[in-house]
Short mmCIF file of C-alpha atoms in Angstrom, two decimals:
data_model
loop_
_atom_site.label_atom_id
_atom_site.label_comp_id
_atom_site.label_asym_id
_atom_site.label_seq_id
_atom_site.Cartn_x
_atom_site.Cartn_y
_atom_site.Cartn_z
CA UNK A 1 14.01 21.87 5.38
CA UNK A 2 12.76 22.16 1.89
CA UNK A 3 14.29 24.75 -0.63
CA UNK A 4 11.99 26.85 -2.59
CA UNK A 5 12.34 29.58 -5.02
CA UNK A 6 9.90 32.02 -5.79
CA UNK A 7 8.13 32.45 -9.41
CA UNK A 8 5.53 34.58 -10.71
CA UNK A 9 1.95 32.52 -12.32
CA UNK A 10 2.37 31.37 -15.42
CA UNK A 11 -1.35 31.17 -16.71
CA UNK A 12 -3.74 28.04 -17.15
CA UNK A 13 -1.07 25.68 -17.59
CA UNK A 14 -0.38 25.90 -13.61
CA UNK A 15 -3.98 25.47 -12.45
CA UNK A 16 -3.80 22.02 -12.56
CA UNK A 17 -0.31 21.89 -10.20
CA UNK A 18 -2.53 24.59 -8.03
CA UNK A 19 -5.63 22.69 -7.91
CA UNK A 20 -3.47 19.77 -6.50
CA UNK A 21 -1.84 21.94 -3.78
CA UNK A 22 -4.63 23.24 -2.35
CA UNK A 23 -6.58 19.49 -2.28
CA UNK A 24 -3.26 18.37 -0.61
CA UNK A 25 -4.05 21.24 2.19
CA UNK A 26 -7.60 20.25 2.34
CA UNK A 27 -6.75 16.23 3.36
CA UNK A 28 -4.92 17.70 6.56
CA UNK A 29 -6.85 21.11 6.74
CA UNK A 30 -10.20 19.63 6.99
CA UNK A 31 -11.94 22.76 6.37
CA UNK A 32 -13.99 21.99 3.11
CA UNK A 33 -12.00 24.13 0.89
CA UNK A 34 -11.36 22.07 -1.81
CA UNK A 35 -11.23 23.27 -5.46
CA UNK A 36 -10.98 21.93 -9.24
CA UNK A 37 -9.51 23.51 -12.23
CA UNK A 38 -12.74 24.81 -13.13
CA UNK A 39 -13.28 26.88 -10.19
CA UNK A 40 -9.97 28.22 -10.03
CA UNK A 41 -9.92 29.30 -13.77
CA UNK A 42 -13.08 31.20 -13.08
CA UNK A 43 -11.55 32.90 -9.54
CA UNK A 44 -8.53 34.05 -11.08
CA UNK A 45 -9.95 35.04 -14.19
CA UNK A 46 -11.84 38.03 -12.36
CA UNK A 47 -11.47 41.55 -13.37
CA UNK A 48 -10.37 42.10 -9.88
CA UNK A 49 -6.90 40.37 -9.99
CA UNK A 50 -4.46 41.44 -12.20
CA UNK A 51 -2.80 38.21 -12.60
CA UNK A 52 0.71 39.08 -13.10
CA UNK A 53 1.06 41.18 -9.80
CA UNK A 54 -1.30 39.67 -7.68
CA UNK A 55 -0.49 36.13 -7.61
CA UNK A 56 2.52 34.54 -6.82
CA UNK A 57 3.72 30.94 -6.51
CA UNK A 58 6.45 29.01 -4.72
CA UNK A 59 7.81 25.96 -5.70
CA UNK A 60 10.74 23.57 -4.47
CA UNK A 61 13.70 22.28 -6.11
CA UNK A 62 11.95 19.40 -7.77
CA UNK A 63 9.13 21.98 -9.00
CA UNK A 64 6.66 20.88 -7.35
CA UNK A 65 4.17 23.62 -5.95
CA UNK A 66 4.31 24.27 -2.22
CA UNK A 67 2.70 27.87 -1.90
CA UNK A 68 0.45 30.09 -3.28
CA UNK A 69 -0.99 33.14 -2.69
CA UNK A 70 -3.45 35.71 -4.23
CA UNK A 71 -4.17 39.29 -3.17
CA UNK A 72 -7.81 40.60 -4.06
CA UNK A 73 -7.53 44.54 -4.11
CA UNK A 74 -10.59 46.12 -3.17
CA UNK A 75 -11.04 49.84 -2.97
CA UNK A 76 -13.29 51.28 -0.48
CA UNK A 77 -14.28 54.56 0.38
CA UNK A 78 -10.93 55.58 2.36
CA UNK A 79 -8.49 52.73 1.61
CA UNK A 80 -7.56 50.20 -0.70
CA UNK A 81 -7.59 46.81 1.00
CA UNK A 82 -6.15 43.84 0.28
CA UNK A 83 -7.78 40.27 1.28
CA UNK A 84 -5.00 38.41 1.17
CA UNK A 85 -5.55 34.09 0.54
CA UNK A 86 -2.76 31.98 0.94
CA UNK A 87 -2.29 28.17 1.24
CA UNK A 88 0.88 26.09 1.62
CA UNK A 89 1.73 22.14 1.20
CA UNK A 90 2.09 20.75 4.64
CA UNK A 91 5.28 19.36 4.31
CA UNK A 92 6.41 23.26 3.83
CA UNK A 93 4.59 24.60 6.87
CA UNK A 94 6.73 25.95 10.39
CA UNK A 95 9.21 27.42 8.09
CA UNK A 96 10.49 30.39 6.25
CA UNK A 97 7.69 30.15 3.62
CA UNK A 98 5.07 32.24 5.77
CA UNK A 99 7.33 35.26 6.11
CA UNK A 100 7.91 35.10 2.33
CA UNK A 101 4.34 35.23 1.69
CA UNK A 102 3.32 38.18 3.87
CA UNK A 103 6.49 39.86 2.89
CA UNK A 104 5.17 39.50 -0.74
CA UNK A 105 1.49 40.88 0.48
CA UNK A 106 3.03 44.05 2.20
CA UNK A 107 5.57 44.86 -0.67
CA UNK A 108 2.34 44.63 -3.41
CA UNK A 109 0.15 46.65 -1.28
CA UNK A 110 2.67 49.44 -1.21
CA UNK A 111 2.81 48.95 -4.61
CA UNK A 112 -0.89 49.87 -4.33
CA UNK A 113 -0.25 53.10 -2.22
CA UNK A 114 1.84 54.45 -4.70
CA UNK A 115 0.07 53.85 -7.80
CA UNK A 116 -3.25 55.09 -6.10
CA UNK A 117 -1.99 57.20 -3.86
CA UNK A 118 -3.97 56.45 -0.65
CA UNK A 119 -3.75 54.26 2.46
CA UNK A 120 -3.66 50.79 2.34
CA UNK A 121 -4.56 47.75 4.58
CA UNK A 122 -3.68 44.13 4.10
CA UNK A 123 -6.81 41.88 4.95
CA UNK A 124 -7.28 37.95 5.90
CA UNK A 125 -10.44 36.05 6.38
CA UNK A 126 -10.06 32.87 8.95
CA UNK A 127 -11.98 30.53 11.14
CA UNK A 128 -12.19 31.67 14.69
CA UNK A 129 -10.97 28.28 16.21
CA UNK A 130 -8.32 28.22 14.45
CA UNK A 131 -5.68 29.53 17.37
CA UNK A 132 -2.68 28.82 15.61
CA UNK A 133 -3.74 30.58 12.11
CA UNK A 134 -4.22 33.29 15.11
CA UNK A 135 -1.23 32.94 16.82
CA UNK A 136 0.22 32.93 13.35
CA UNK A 137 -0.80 36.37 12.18
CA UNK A 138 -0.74 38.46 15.33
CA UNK A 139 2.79 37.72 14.70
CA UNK A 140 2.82 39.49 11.92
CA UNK A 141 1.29 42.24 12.84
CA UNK A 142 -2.36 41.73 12.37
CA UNK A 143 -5.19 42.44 14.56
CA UNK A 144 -9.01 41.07 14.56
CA UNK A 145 -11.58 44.06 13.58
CA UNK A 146 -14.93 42.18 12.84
CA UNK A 147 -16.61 39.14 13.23
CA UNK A 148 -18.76 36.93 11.27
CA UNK A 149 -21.27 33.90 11.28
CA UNK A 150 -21.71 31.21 8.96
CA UNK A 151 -25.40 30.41 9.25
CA UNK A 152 -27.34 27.55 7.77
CA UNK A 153 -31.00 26.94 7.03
CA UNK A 154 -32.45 23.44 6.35
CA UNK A 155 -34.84 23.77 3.14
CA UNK A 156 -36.95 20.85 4.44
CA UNK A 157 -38.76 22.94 7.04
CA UNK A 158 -41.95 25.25 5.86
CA UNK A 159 -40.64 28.37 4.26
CA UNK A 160 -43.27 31.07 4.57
CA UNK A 161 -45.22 33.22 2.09
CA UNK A 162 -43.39 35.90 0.96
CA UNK A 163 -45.38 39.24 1.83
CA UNK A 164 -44.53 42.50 -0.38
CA UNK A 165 -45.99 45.52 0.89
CA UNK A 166 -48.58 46.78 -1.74
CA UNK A 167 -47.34 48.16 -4.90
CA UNK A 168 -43.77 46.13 -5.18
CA UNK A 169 -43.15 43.02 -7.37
CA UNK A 170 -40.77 40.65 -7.46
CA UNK A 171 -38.42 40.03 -10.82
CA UNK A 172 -35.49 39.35 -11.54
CA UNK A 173 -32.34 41.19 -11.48
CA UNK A 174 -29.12 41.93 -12.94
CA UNK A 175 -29.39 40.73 -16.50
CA UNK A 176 -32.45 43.26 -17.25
CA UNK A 177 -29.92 46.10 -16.66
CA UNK A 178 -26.91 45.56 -15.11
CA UNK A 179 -26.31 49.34 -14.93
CA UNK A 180 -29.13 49.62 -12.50
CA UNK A 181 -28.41 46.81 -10.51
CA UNK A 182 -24.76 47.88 -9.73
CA UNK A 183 -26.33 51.25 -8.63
CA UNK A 184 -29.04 49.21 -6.22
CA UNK A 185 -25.98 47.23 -4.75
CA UNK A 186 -24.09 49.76 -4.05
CA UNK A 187 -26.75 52.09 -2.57
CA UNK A 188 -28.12 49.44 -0.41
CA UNK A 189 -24.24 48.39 1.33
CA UNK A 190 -23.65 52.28 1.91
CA UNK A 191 -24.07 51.97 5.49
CA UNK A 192 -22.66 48.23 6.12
CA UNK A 193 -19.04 48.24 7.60
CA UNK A 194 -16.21 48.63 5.53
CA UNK A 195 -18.06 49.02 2.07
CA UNK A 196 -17.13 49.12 -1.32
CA UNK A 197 -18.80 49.64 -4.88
CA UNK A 198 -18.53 47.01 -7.06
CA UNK A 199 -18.51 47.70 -10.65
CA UNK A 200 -20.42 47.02 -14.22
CA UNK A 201 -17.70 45.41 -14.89
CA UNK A 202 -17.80 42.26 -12.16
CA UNK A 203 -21.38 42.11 -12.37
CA UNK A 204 -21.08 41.10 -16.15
CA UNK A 205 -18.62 38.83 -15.31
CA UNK A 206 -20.46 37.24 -12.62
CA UNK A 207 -23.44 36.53 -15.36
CA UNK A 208 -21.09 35.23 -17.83
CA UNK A 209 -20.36 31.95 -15.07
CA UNK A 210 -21.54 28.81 -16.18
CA UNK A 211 -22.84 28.80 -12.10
CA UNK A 212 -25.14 32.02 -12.79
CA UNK A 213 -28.22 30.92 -12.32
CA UNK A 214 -30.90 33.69 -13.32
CA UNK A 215 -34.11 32.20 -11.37
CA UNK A 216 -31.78 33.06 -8.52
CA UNK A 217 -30.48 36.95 -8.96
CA UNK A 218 -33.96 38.01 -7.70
CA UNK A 219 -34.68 42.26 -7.36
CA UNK A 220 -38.03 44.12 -5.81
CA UNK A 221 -39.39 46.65 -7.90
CA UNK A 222 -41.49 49.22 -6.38
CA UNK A 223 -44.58 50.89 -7.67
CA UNK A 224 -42.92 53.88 -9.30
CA UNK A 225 -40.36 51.26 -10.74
CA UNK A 226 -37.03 52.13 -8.63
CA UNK A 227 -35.19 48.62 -8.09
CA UNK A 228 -36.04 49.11 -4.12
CA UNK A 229 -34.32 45.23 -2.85
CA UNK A 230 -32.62 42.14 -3.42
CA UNK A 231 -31.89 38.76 -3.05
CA UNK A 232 -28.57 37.76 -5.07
CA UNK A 233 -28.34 33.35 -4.64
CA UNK A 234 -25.92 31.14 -6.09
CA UNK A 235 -24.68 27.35 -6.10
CA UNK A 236 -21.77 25.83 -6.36
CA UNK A 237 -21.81 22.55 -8.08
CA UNK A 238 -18.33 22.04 -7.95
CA UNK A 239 -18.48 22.10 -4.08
CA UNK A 240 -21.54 20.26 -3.91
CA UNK A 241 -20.34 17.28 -5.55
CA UNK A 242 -17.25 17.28 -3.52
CA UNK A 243 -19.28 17.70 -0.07
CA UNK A 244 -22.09 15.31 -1.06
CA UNK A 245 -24.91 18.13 -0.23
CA UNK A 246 -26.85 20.18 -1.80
CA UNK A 247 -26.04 23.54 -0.44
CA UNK A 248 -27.38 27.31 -1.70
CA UNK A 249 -26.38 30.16 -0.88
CA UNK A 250 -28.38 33.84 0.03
CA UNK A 251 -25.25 35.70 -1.52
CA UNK A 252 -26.46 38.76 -1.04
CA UNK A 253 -29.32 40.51 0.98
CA UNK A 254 -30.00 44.35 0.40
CA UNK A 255 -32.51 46.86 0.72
CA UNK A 256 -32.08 50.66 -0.30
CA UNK A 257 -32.43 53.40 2.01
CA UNK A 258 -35.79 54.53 2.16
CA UNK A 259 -37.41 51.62 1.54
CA UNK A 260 -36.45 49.50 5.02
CA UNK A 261 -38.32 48.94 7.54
CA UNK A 262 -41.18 48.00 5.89
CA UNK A 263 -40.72 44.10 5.60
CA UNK A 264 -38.68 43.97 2.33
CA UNK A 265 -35.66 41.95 3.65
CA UNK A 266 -37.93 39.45 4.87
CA UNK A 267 -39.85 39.09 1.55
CA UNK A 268 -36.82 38.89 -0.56
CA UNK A 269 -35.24 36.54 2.02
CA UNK A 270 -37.71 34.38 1.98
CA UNK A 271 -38.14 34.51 -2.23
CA UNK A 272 -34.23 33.43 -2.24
CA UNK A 273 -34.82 30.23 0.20
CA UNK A 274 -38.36 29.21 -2.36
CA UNK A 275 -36.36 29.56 -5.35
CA UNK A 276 -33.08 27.64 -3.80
CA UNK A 277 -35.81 24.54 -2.91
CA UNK A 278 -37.30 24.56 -6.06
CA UNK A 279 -34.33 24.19 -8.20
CA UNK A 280 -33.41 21.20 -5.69
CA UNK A 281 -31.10 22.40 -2.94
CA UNK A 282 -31.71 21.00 0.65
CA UNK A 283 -29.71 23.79 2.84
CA UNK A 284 -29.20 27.46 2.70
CA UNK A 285 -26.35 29.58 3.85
CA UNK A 286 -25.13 32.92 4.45
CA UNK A 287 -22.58 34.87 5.90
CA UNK A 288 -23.45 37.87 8.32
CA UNK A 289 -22.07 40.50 9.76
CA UNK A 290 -22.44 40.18 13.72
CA UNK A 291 -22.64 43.92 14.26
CA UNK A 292 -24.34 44.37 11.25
CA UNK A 293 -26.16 47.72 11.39
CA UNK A 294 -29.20 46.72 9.92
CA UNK A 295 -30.62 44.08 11.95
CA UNK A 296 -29.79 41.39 9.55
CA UNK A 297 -28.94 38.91 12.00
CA UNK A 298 -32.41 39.33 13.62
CA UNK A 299 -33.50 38.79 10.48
CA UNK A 300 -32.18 35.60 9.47
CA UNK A 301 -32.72 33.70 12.84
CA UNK A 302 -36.22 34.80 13.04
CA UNK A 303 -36.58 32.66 9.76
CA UNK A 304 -34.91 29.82 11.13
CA UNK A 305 -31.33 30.38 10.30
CA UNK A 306 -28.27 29.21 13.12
CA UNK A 307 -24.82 30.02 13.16
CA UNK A 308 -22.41 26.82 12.09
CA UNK A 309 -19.05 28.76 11.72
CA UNK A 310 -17.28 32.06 13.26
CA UNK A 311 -15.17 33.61 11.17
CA UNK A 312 -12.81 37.12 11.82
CA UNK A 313 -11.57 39.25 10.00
CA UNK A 314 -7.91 40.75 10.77
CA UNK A 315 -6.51 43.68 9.52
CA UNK A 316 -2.68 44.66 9.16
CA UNK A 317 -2.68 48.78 8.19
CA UNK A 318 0.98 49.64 6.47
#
């Protein structure tokens, strides 16, 4: 049994000690979640996570880092949820170190409640197969409420022609006016499940990354110039190099009300996929929604997209 004591992060000097605890995860996890000190300096330096409430370390009685976990608080239109990510050394596992963890979720999302006085739900994203992550959380009181595909394109077969219906144009998005392009996110996820606005705030954030790639944050304009669609792609070096691909991904996919049904998805869909060949990638992915109100899974198998992963997500309300 390993002793461990509890401690709250201490800033960039532990990233390194955390990068090396969640690669020591990834040798037995096998789940291609590996990370560097780059990526995790720009994850937990979003304007999302306040760092000195929502992450928290553990650590045994040499010093050496055997958990970690990080909350990411998102408020939607009736709660404020909580995705909650977690990872623990694997000589640490089967022990009391899981109940600390979700203890330490549940006690900072009633924190949450009571500074923003409404309801709150703690949140975890996993891999369907994985029974005993499963097993695992139904034991602590969480339930699945939504599932999701991992889907994956190879770049090497024809992409076809965009077609825009007459009147819209293709430019690109967010750093022409980022208060506009919040406003065309949010409008277009209104009637996904579970959304939530994100803010001027990430958005410049996001563009500040040395992984923003502008050829890829790609917006339809339409004849009277309202920002009517998008395509939001992105690449991950980092992960590339680790994986030995060359992977893209279609971010984000969104079309406004009032202007679906009238082939834009498609058109920006297939814009995203060009641009991802051209600047050298050899597979796209996405994640989707299975119930997905808007057709999008039709959407993306009709251009030759198939689902490589399931994912759920589970839901604990407090």
């Amino acid at each position: 049994m390993i002793n461990v004591s509890v401690r709250k992060y201490a800033g960039e000097g532990d990233l390194q000690a955390l990068a090396n605890l969640i690669n020591t995860c990834e040798t037995v996890d096998c789940q291609e979640e590996g990370t560097s000190v780059t990526e995790l300096q720009l994850e937990l330096n979003s304007p999302l996570i306040d760092k000195g409430r929502d992450i928290c370390l553990w650590q045994d009685d040499r010093g050496r880092l055997v958990g970690f976990a990080k909350i990411l608080i998102i408020k939607t239109k009736e709660t404020s949820d909580g995705w909650l990510l977690y990872r623990i050394h694997p000589e640490a596992r089967g022990g009391e170190l899981e109940k600390e963890i979700f203890t330490w979720a549940e006690k900072r999302m009633w924190e949450v409640e009571g500074a923003r006085n409404m309801p709150v739900k703690l949140r975890y994203w996993g891999r369907a197969e994985r029974s005993d992550e499963i097993a695992l959380l139904a034991s602590f009181g969480f339930t699945g409420d939504r599932y999701f595909y991992r889907m994956k394109r190879a770049l090497s077969e024809p992409i076809p022609e965009p077609q825009f219906p007459q009147g819209f144009t293709l430019h690109q998005g967010a750093q022409q006016d980022t208060e506009a392009w919040v406003q065309m996110f949010n409008d277009s996820f209104i009637d996904h499940w579970n959304p939530y606005d994100v803010t001027i705030e990430e958005i410049k954030y996001e563009l500040t990354k040395p992984t923003y790639k502008p050829e890829l944050d790609l917006k339809a304009v339409a004849p009277d110039g309202t920002s009517a669609a998008f395509c939001y792609c992105s690449i991950n070096p980092y992960q590339n190099a680790r994986i030995g691909r060359a992977e893209g991904w279609i971010t984000f996919l969104g079309t406004r009300r009032g202007f679906r049904k009238i082939g834009l998805g498609r058109a920006m869909l297939l814009s995203g996929l060009r641009r991802l060949k051209a600047v050298g990638m050899e597979e796209a992915l996405l994640i989707v929604d299975t119930e997905n109100p808007t057709g999008a899974l039709r959407l993306y198998e009709s251009v030759g997209f198939c689902k490589v992963l399931t994912f759920i997500s589970h839901v604990k309300k407090l």
